[in-house]
mmCIF file of C-alpha atoms in Angstrom:
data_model
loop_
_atom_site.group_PDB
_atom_site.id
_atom_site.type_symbol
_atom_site.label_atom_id
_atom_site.label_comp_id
_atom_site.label_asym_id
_atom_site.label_seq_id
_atom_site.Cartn_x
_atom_site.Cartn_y
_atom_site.Cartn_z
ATOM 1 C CA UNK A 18 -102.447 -202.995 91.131
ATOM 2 C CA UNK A 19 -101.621 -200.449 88.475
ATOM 3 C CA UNK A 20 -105.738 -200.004 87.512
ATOM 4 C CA UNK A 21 -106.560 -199.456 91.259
ATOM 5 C CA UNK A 22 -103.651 -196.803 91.062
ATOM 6 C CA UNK A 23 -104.746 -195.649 87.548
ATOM 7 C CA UNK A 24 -108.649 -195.051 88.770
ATOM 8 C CA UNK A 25 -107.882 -194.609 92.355
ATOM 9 C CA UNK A 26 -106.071 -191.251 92.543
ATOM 10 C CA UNK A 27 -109.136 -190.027 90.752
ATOM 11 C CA UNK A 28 -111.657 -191.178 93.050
ATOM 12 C CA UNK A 29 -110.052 -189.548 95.718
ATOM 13 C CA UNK A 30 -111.234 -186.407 94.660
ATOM 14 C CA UNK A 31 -114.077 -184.355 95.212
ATOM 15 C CA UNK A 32 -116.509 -186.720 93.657
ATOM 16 C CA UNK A 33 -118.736 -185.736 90.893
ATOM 17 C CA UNK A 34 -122.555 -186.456 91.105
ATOM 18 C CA UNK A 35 -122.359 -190.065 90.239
ATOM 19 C CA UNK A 36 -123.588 -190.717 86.565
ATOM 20 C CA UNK A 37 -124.330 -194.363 86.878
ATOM 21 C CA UNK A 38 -126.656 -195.772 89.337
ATOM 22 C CA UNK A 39 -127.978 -198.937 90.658
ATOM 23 C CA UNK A 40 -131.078 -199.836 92.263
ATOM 24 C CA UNK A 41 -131.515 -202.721 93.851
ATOM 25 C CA UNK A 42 -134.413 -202.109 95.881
ATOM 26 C CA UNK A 43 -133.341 -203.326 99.323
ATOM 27 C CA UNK A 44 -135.982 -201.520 101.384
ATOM 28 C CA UNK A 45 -138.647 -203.424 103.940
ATOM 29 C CA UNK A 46 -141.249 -205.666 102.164
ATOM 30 C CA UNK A 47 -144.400 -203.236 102.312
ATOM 31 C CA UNK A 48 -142.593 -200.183 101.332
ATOM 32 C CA UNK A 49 -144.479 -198.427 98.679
ATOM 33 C CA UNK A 50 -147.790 -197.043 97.909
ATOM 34 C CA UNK A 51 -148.429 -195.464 101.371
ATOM 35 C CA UNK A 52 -144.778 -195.215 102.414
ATOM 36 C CA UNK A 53 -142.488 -193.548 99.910
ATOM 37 C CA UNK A 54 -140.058 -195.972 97.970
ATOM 38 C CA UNK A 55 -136.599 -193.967 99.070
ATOM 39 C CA UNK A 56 -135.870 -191.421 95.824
ATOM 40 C CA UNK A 57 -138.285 -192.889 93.780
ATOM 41 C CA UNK A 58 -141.913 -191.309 92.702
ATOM 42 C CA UNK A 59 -144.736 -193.825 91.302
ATOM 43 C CA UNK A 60 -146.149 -191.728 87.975
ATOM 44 C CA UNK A 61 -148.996 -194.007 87.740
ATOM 45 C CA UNK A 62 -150.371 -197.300 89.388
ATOM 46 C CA UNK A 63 -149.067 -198.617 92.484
ATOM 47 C CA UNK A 64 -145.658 -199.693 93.341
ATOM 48 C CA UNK A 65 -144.830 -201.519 96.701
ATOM 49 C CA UNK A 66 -141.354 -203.972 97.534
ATOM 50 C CA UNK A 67 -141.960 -207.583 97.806
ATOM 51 C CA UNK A 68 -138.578 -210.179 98.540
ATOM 52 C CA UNK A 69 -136.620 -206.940 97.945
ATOM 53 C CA UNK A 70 -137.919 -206.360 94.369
ATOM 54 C CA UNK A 71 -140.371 -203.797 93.221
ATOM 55 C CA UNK A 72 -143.798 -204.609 92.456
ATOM 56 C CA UNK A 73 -146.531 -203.305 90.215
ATOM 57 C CA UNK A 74 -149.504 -203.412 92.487
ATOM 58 C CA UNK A 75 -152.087 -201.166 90.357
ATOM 59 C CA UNK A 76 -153.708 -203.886 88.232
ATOM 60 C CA UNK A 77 -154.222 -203.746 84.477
ATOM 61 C CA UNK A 78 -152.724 -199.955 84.080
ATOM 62 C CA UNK A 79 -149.392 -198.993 82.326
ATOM 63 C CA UNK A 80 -147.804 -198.108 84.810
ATOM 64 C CA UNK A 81 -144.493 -195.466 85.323
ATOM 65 C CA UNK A 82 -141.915 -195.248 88.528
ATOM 66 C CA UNK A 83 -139.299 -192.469 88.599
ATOM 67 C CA UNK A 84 -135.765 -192.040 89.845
ATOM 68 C CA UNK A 85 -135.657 -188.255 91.614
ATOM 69 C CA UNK A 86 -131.939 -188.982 91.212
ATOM 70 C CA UNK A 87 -131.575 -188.047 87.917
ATOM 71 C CA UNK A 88 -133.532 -185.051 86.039
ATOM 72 C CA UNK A 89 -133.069 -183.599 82.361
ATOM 73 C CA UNK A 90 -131.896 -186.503 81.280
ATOM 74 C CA UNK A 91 -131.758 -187.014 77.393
ATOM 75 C CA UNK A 92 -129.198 -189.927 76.396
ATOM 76 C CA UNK A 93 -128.997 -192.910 77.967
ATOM 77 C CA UNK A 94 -128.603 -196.379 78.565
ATOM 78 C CA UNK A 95 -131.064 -198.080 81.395
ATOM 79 C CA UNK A 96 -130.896 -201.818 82.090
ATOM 80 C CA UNK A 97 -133.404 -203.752 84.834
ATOM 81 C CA UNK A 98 -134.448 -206.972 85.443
ATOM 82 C CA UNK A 99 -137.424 -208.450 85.099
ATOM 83 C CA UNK A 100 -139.390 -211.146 86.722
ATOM 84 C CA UNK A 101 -143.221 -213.049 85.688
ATOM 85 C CA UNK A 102 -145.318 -212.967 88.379
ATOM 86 C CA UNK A 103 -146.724 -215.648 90.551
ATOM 87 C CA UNK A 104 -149.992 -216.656 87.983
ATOM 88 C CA UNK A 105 -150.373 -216.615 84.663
ATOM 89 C CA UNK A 106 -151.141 -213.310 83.045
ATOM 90 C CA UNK A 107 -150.670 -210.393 80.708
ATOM 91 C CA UNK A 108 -147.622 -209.110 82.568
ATOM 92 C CA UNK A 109 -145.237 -206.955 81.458
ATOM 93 C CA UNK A 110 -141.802 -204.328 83.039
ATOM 94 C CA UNK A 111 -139.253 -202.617 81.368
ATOM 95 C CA UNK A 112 -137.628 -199.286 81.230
ATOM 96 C CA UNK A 113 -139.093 -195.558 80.748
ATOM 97 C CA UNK A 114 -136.667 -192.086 79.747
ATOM 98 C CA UNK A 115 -137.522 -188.870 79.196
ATOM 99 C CA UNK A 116 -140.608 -189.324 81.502
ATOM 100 C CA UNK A 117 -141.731 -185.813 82.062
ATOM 101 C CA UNK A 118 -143.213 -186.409 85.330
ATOM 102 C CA UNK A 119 -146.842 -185.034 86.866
ATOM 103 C CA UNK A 120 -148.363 -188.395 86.092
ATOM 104 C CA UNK A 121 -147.662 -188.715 82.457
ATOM 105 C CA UNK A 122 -148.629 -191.576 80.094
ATOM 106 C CA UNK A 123 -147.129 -189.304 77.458
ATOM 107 C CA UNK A 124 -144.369 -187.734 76.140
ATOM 108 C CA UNK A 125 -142.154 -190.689 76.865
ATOM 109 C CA UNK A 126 -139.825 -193.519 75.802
ATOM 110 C CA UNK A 127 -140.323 -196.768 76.977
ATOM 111 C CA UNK A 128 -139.413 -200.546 76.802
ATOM 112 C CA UNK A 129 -141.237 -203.298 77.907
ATOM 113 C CA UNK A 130 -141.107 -207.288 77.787
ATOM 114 C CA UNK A 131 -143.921 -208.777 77.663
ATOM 115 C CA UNK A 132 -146.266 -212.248 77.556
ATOM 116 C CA UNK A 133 -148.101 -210.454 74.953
ATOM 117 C CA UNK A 134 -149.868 -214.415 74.527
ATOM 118 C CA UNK A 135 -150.724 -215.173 78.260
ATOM 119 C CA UNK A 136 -149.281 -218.065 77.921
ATOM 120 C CA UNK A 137 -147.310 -218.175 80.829
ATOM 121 C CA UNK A 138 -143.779 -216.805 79.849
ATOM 122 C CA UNK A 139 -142.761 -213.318 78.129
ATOM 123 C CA UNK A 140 -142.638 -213.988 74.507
ATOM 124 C CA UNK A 141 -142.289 -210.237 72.958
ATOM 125 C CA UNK A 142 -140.119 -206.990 73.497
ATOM 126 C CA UNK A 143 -141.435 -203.728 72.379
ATOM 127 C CA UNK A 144 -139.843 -200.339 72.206
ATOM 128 C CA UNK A 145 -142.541 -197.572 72.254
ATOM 129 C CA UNK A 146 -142.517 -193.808 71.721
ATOM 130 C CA UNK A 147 -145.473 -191.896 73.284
ATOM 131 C CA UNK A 148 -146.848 -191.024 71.928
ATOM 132 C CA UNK A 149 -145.947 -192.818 68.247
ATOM 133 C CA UNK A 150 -145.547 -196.361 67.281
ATOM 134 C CA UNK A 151 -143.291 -199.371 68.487
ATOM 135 C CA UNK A 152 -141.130 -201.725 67.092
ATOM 136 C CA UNK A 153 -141.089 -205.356 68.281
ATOM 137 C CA UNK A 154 -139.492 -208.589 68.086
ATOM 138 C CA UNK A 155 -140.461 -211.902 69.888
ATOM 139 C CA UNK A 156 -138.534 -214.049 71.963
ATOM 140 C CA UNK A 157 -136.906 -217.292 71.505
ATOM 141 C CA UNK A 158 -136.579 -219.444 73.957
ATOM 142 C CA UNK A 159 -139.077 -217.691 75.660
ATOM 143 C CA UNK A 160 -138.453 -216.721 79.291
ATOM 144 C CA UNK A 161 -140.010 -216.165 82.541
ATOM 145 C CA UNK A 162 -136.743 -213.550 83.957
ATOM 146 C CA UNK A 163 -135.053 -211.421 81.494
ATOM 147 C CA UNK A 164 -132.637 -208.348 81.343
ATOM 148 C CA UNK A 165 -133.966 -205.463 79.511
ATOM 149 C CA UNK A 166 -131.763 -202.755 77.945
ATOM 150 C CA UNK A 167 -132.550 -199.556 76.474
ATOM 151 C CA UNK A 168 -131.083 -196.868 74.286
ATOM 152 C CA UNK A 169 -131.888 -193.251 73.663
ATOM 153 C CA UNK A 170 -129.564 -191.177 71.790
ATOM 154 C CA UNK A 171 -130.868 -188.158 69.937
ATOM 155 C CA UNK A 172 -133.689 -188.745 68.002
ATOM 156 C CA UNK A 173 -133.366 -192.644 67.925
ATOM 157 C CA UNK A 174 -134.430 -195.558 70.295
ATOM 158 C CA UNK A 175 -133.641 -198.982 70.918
ATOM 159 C CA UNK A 176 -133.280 -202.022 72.994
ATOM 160 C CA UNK A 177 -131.819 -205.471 73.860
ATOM 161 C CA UNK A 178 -132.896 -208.545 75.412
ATOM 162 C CA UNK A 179 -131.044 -211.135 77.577
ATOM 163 C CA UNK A 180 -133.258 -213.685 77.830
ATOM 164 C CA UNK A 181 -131.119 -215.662 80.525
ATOM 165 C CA UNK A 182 -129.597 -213.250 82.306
ATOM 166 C CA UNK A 183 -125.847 -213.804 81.482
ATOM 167 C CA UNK A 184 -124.550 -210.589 80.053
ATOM 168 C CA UNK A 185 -124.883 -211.533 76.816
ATOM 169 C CA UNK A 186 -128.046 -209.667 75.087
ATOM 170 C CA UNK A 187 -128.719 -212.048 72.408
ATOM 171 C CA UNK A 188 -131.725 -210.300 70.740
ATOM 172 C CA UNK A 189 -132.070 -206.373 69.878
ATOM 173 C CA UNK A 190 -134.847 -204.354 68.283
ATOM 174 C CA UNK A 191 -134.841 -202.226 65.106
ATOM 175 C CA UNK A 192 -134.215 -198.807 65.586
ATOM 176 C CA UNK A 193 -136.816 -196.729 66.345
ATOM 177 C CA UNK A 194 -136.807 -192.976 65.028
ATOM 178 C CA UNK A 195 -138.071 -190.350 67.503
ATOM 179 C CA UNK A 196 -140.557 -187.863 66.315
ATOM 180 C CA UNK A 197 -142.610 -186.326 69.138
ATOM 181 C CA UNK A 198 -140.376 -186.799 72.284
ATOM 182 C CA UNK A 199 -136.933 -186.731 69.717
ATOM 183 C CA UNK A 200 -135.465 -183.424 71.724
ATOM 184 C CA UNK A 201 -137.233 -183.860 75.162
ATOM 185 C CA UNK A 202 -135.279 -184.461 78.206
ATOM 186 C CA UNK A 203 -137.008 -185.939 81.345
ATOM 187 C CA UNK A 204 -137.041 -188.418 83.897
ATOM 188 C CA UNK A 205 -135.893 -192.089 83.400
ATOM 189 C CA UNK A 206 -137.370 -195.263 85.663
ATOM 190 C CA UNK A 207 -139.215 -197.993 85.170
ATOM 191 C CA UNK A 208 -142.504 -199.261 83.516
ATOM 192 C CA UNK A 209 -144.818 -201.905 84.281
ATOM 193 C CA UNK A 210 -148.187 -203.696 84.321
ATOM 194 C CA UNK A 211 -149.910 -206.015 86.594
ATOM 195 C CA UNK A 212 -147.913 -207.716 89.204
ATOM 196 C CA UNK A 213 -144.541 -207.928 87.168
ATOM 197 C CA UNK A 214 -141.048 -208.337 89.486
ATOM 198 C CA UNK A 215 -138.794 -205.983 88.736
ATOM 199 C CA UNK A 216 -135.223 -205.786 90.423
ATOM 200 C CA UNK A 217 -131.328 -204.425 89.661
ATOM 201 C CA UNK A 218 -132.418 -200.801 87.545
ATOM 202 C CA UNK A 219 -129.321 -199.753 86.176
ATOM 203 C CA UNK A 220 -128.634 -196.395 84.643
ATOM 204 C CA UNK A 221 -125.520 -195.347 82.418
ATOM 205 C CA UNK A 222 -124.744 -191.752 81.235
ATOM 206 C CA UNK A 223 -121.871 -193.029 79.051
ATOM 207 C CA UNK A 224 -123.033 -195.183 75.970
ATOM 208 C CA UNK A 225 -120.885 -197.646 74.229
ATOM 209 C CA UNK A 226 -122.243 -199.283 70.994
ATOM 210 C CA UNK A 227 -120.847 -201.609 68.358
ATOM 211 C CA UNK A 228 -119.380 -200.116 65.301
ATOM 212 C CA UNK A 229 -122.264 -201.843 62.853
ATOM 213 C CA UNK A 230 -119.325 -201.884 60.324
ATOM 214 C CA UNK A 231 -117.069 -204.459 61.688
ATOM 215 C CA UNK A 232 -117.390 -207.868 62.912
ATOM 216 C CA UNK A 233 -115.132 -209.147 66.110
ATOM 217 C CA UNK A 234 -113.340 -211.982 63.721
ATOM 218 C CA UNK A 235 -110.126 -213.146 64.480
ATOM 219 C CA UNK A 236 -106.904 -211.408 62.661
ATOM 220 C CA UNK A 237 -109.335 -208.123 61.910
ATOM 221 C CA UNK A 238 -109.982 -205.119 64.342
ATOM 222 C CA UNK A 239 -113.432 -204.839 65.836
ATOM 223 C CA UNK A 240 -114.587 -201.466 66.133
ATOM 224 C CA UNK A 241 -117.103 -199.898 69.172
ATOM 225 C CA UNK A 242 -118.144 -196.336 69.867
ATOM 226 C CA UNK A 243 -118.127 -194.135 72.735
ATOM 227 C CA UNK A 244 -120.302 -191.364 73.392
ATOM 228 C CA UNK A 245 -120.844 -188.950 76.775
ATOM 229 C CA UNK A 246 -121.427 -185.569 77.691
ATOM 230 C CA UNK A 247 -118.593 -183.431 77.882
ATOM 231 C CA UNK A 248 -118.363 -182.351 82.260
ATOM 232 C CA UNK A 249 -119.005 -178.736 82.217
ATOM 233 C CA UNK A 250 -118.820 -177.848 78.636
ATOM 234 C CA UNK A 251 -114.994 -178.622 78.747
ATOM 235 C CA UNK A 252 -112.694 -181.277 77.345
ATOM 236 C CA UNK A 253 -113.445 -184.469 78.780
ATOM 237 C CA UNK A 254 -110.934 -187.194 79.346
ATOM 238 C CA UNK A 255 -111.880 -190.810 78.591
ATOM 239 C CA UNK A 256 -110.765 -194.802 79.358
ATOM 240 C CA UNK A 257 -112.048 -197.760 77.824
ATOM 241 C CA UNK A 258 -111.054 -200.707 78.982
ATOM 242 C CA UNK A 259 -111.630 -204.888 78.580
ATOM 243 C CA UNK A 260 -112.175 -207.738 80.779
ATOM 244 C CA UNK A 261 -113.532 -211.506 80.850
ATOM 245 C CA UNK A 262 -116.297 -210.567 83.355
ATOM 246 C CA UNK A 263 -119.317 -208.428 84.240
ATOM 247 C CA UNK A 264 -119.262 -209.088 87.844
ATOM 248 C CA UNK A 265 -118.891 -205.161 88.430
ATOM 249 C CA UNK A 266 -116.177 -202.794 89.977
ATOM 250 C CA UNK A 267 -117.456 -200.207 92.577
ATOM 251 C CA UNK A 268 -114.850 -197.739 93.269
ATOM 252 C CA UNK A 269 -115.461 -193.857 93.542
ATOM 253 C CA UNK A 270 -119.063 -193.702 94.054
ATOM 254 C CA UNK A 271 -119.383 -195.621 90.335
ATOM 255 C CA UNK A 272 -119.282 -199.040 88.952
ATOM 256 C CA UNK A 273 -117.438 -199.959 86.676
ATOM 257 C CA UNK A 274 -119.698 -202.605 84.666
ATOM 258 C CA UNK A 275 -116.697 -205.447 84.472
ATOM 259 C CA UNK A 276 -114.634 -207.707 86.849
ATOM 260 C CA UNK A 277 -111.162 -206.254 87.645
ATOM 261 C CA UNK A 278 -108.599 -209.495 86.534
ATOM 262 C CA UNK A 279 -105.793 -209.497 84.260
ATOM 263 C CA UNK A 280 -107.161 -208.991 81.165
ATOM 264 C CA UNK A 281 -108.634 -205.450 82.597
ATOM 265 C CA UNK A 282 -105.363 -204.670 83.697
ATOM 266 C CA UNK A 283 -103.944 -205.144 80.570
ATOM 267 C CA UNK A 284 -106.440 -203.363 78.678
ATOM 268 C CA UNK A 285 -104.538 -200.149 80.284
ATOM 269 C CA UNK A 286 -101.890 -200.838 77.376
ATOM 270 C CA UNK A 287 -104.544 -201.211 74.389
ATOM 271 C CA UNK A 288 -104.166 -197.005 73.838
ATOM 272 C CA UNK A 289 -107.937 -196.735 74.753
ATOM 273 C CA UNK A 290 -107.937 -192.983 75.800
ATOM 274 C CA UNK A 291 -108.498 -189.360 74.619
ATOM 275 C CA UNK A 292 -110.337 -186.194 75.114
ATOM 276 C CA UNK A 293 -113.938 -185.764 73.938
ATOM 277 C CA UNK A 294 -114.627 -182.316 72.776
ATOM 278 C CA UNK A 295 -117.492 -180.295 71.656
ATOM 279 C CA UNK A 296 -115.634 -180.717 67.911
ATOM 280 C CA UNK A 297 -115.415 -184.614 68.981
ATOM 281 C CA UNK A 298 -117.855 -185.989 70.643
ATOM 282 C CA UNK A 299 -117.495 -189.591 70.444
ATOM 283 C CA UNK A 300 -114.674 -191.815 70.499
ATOM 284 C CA UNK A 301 -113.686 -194.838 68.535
ATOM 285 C CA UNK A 302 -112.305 -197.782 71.083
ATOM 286 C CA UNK A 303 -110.810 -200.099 68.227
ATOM 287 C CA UNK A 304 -110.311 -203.894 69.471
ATOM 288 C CA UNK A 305 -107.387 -205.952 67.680
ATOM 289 C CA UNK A 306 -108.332 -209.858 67.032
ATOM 290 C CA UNK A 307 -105.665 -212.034 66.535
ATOM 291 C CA UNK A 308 -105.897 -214.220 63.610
ATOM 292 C CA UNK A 309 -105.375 -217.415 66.035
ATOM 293 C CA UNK A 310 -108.654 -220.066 65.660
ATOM 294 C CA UNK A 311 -107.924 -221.088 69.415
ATOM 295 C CA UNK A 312 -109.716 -217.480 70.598
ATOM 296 C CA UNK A 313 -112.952 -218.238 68.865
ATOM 297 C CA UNK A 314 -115.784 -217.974 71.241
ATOM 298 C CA UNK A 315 -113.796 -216.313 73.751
ATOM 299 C CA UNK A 316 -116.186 -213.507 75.444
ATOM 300 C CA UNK A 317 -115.381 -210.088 76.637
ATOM 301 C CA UNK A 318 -116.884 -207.047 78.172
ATOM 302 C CA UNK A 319 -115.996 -203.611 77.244
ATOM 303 C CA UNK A 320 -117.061 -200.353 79.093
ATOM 304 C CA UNK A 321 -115.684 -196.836 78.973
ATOM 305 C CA UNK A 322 -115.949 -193.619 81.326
ATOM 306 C CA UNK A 323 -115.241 -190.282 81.411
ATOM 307 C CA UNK A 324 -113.074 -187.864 83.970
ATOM 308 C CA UNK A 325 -113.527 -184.342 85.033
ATOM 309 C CA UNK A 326 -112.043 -182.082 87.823
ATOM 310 C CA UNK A 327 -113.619 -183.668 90.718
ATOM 311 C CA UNK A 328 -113.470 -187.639 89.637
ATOM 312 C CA UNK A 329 -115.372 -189.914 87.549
ATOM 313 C CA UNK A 330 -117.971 -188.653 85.118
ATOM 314 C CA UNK A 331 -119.793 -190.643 83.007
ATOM 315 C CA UNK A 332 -119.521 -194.729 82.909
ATOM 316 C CA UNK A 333 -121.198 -196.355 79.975
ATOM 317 C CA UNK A 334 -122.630 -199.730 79.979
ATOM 318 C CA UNK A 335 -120.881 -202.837 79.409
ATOM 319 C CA UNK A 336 -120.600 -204.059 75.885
ATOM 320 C CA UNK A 337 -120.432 -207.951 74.802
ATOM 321 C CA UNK A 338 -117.762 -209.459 72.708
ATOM 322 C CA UNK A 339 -117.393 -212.913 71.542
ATOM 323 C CA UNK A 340 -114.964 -213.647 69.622
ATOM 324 C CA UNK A 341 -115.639 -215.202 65.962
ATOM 325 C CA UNK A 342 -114.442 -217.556 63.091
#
């Protein structure tokens, strides 16, 4: 298929370090604490795999796990999943960046969701910045397995919730200014407290976002934007592209956070592509609507990526669409 030859001839390269990851945790059940958690170091509390998730075994402690993958990391986006545990209690397990290391409570980003009632199902999302305040917003329905997404670009923060796990984060926090960690670079992983589940850490270099100034209505163009480092201080090529599906496209030591069907293949004809530059260095990946009634509610994932001299560079996360009236 023309994508396969479009991507493939790239992969085939010298591959890059890969700048999206994901962590599924598929290590023995007792890994952890004692044994080392393969390319991950616990911060603080205990961390151990149960059923092939990771486990917060320390008790009532926030508690921080670290990719050694990635280091001086600044922007990002960093999904996982996150299960209640087996009884009823103040749980919560989200997502940490610029995590410092050495055992640090501080000088960190984090997200979290939370049963911030104990009432038996997470009911809140926070963002935090520590140290520094949070910004909030509950959930509705409330859930007891969630996806958790979070941003950090620059000196700003946010993050998403998809309360039912269908690629479709219906909920999202205000944005949160950074003050004290606003030009720190650091570690990004996981956070948690008391026996939360955690499984499927994603992290994305690339970082696609919704122009805030359009709407995806029919007969207008939705706007999104694109945003990645350049590879090696040069001119970086980039490809958005579209699909019905999430289901995820591994290909030269990447995924590609959609399904590969028609509508993906097409998507190599909507002119998404360009150079980011140092002058330029986001793009604007502009989505036409038709004005035809029968396409409202349609959904559609959008991601992007980057090129440089060895293969793929950065791949951003996948972006919702559905279509509207």
């Amino acid at each position: 298929m023309r994508v396969l030859a479009t991507l493939g001839c790239l992969s085939l390269a010298a591959s890059l370090p890969a700048q999206n990851y994901i962590e599924t945790f598929p290590f023995p059940d007792g890994t952890g604490t004692t044994v080392k958690i393969p390319l991950w170091t616990p911060q603080t509390g205990k961390w151990v795999i149960q059923n092939k998730r990771l486990v917060q075994t320390g008790g009532a402690t926030w508690s921080y796990i670290t990719s050694d993958r990635f280091t001086g990391v600044a922007d990002c986006v960093l999904d996982v999943d996150v299960y209640y545990g087996a009884t009823t209690a103040l749980y919560f397990g989200g997502t940490c960046a610029r995590h410092p290391g050495n055992g640090s409570t501080t000088n960190l980003v984090m997200c979290k969701i939370q049963d911030n009632s104990t009432g038996g199902s997470f009911n809140r999302t926070f963002l935090y910045e520590q140290p520094g305040g949070s910004v909030y917003y509950d959930i509705s329905p409330v859930t007891k397995a969630a996806t958790v997404r979070m941003f950090v670009k620059g000196n700003q923060a946010w993050c998403e919730t998809d309360g039912n796990k269908d690629g479709t984060f219906e909920q999202k926090s205000a944005v949160r200014t950074l003050v004290n960690v606003a030009n720190n670079t650091g570690m990004v992983g996981i956070s948690g407290y008391n026996a939360v589940e955690l499984d499927d850490f994603k992290y994305y270099r690339g970082m696609l976002v919704e122009d805030a100034t359009t709407t995806p209505k029919i007969g207008t163009t939705y706007k999104m934007t694109f945003s990645a480092p350049l590879e090696n201080s040069n001119p970086t090529p980039w490809l958005g592209l579209c699909s019905l599906g999430r289901a995820g496209i591994p290909i030269g030591g990447v995924t590609i956070p959609l399904t590969l069907d028609a509508l993906l293949v097409n998507s190599l004809g909507f002119g998404w592509s360009g150079v980011l530059t140092s002058t330029s260095p986001t793009a604007t990946i502009p989505l036409a609507i038709p004005n035809d009634s029968s396409l409202v509610g349609l959904n559609l994932w959008v991601a992007a990526l980057t090129f440089g001299s060895g293969g793929f560079g950065s791949v951003s996360n996948d972006h919702h669409v559905q279509v509207v009236q």
